[in-house]
Short mmCIF file of C-alpha atoms in Angstrom, two decimals:
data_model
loop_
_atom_site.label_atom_id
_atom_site.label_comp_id
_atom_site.label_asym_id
_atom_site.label_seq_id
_atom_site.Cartn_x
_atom_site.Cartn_y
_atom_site.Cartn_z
CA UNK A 1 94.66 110.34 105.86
CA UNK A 2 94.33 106.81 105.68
CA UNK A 3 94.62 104.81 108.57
CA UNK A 4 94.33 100.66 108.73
CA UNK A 5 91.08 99.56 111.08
CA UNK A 6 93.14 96.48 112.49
CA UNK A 7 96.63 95.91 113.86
CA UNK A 8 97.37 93.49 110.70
CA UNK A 9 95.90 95.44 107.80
CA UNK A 10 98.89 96.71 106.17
CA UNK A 11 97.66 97.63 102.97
CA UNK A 12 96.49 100.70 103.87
CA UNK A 13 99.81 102.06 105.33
CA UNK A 14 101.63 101.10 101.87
CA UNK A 15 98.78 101.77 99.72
CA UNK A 16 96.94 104.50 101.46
CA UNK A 17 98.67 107.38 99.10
CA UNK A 18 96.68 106.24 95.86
CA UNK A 19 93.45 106.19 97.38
CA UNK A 20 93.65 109.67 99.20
CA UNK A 21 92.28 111.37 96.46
CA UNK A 22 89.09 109.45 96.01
CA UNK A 23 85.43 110.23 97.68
CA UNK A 24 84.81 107.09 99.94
CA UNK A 25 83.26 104.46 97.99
CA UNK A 26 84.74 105.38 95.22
CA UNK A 27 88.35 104.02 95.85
CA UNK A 28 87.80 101.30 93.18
CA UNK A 29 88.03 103.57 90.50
CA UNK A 30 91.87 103.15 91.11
CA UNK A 31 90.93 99.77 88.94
CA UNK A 32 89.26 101.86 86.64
CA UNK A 33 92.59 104.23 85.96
CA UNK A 34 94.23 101.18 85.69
CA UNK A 35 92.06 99.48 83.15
CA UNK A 36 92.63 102.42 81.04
CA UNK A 37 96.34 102.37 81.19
CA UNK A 38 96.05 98.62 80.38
CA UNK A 39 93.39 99.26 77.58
CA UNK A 40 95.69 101.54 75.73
CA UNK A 41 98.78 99.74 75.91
CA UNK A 42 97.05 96.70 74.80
CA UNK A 43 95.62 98.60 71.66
CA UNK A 44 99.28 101.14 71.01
CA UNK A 45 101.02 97.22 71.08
CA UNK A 46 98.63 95.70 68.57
CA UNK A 47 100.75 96.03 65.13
CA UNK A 48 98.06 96.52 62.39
CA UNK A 49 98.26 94.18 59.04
CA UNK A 50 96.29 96.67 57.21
CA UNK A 51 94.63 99.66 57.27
CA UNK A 52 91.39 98.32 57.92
CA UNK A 53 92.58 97.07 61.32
CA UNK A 54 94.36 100.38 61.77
CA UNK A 55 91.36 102.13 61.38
CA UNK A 56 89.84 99.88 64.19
CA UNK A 57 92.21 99.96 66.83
CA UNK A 58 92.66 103.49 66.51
CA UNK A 59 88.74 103.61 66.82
CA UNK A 60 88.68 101.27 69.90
CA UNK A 61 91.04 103.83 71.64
CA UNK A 62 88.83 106.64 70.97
CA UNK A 63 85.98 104.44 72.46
CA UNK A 64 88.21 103.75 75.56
CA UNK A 65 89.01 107.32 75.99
CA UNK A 66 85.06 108.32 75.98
CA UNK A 67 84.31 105.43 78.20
CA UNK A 68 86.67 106.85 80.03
CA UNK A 69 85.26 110.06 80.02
CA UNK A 70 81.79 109.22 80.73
CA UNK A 71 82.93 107.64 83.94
CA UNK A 72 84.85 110.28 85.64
CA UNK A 73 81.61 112.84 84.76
CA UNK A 74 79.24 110.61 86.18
CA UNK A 75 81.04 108.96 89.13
CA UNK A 76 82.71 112.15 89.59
CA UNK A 77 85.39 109.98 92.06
CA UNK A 78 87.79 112.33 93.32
CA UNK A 79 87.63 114.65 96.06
CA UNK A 80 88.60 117.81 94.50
CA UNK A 81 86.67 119.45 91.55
CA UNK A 82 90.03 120.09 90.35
CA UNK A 83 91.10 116.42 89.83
CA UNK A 84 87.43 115.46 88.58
CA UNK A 85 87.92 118.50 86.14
CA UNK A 86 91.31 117.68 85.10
CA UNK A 87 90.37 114.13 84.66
CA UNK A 88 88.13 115.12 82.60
CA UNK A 89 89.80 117.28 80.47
CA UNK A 90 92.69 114.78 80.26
CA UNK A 91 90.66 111.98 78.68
CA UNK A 92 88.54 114.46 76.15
CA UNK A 93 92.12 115.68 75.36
CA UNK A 94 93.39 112.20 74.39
CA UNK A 95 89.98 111.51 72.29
CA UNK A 96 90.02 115.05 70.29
CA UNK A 97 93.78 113.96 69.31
CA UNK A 98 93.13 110.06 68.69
CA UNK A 99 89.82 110.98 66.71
CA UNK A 100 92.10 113.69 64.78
CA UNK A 101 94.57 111.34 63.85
CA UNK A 102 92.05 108.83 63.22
CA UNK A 103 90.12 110.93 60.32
CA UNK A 104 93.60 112.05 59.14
CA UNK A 105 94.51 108.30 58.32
CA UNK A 106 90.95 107.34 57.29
CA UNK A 107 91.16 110.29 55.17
CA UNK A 108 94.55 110.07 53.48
CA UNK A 109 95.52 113.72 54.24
CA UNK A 110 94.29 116.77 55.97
CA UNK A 111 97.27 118.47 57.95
CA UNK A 112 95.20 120.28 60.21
CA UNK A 113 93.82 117.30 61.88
CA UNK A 114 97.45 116.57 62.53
CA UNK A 115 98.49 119.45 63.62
CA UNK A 116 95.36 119.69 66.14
CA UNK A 117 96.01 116.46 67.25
CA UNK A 118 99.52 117.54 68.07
CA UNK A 119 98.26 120.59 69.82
CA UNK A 120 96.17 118.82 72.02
CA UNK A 121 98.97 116.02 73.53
CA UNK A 122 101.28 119.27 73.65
CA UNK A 123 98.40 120.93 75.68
CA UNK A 124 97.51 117.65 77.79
CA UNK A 125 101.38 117.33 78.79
CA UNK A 126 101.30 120.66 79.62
CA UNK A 127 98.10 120.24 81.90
CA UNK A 128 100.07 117.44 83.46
CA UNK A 129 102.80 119.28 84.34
CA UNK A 130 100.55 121.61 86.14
CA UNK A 131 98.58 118.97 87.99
CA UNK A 132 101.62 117.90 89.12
CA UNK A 133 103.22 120.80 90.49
CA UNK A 134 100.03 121.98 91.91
CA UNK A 135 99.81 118.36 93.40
CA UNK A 136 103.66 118.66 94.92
CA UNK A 137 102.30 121.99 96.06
CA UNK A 138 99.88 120.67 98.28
CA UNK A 139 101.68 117.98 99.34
CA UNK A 140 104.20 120.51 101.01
CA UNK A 141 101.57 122.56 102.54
CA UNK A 142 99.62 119.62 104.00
CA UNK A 143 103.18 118.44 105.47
CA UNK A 144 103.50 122.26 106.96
CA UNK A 145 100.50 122.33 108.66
CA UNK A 146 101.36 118.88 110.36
CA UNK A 147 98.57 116.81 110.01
CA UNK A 148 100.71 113.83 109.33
CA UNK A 149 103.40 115.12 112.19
CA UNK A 150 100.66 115.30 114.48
CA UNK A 151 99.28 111.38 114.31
CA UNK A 152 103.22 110.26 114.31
CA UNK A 153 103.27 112.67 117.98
CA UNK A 154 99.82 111.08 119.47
CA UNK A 155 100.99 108.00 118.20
CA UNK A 156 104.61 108.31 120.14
CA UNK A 157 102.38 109.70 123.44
CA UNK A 158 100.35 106.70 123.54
CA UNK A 159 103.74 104.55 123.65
CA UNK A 160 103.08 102.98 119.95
CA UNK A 161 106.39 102.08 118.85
CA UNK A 162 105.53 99.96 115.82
CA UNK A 163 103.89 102.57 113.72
CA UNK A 164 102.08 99.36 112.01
CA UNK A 165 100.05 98.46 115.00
CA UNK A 166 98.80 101.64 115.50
CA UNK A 167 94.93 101.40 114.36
CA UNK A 168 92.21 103.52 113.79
CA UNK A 169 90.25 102.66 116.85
CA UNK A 170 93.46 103.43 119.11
CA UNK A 171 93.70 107.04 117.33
CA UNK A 172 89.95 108.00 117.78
CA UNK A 173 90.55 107.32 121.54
CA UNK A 174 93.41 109.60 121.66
#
């Protein structure tokens, strides 16, 4: 759990939730995630003239999606295996399907690149909808075993009533 080092470092206390599932040191990669997200709506708004610039957007995504890729295998930024893996999986998903469709188009044809393509988003939304269950999950069981009742009940026993003051050093003394 994060926890702010100073009595006016509120960030953490808003923000804290998306870093939680990142190694330390690795809680930049938040910018990376959102690069992506940027990257490919930049590139799915770009209205191709022709097919030649069709053809290279759709090819700029698929780079995107490996860069992507090669990040979260070689930082390997999260925590649990299972968000590395599903990371992972995610983004390799996404480039099977935009590489699909992309030699479909280039092509002028060939079905069964479509229809993988549309297997793998059906199987990526699918793998979402696990990670996020699984993710709700533990988010129940980590409130059940109380760690974050716990800090709020040392934090009410040191006579803390502004929850926002309440810093890291104060806690370790506790």
């Amino acid at each position: 759990i994060w926890v702010s080092l100073g009595p006016k470092s509120y960030f953490v206390e808003r923000f804290g939730v998306l870093f939680e599932p990142l190694r330390e040191g690795k809680q930049w990669f938040v910018c990376c995630e959102m690069g992506t997200i940027l990257g490919v709506s930049a590139l799915a708004a770009w209205p191709p003239k022709d097919k030649a610039s069709c053809n290279a957007r759709n090819i700029l995504l698929c780079l995107l999606f490996i860069a992507f890729m090669l990040a979260v295998v070689i930082l390997k930024p999260y925590n649990s295996k299972l968000d590395n893996i599903v990371s992972f999986v995610l983004a390799a998903m996404m480039f099977v399907a935009l590489a699909c469709l992309t030699i479909s188009i280039m092509s002028q044809g060939m079905d069964v690149l479509i229809n993988l393509a549309f297997s793998m988003l059906i199987a990526s939304c699918l793998l979402l909808m696990f990670k996020a269950i699984w993710d709700i999950l533990v988010y129940g069981y980590d409130m059940r075993i109380g760690r974050r009742k716990d800090a709020l009940k040392l934090a009410r026993e040191a006579g803390v009533e502004n929850l926002q003051q309440w810093s890291a050093a104060q806690f370790c003394k506790q």
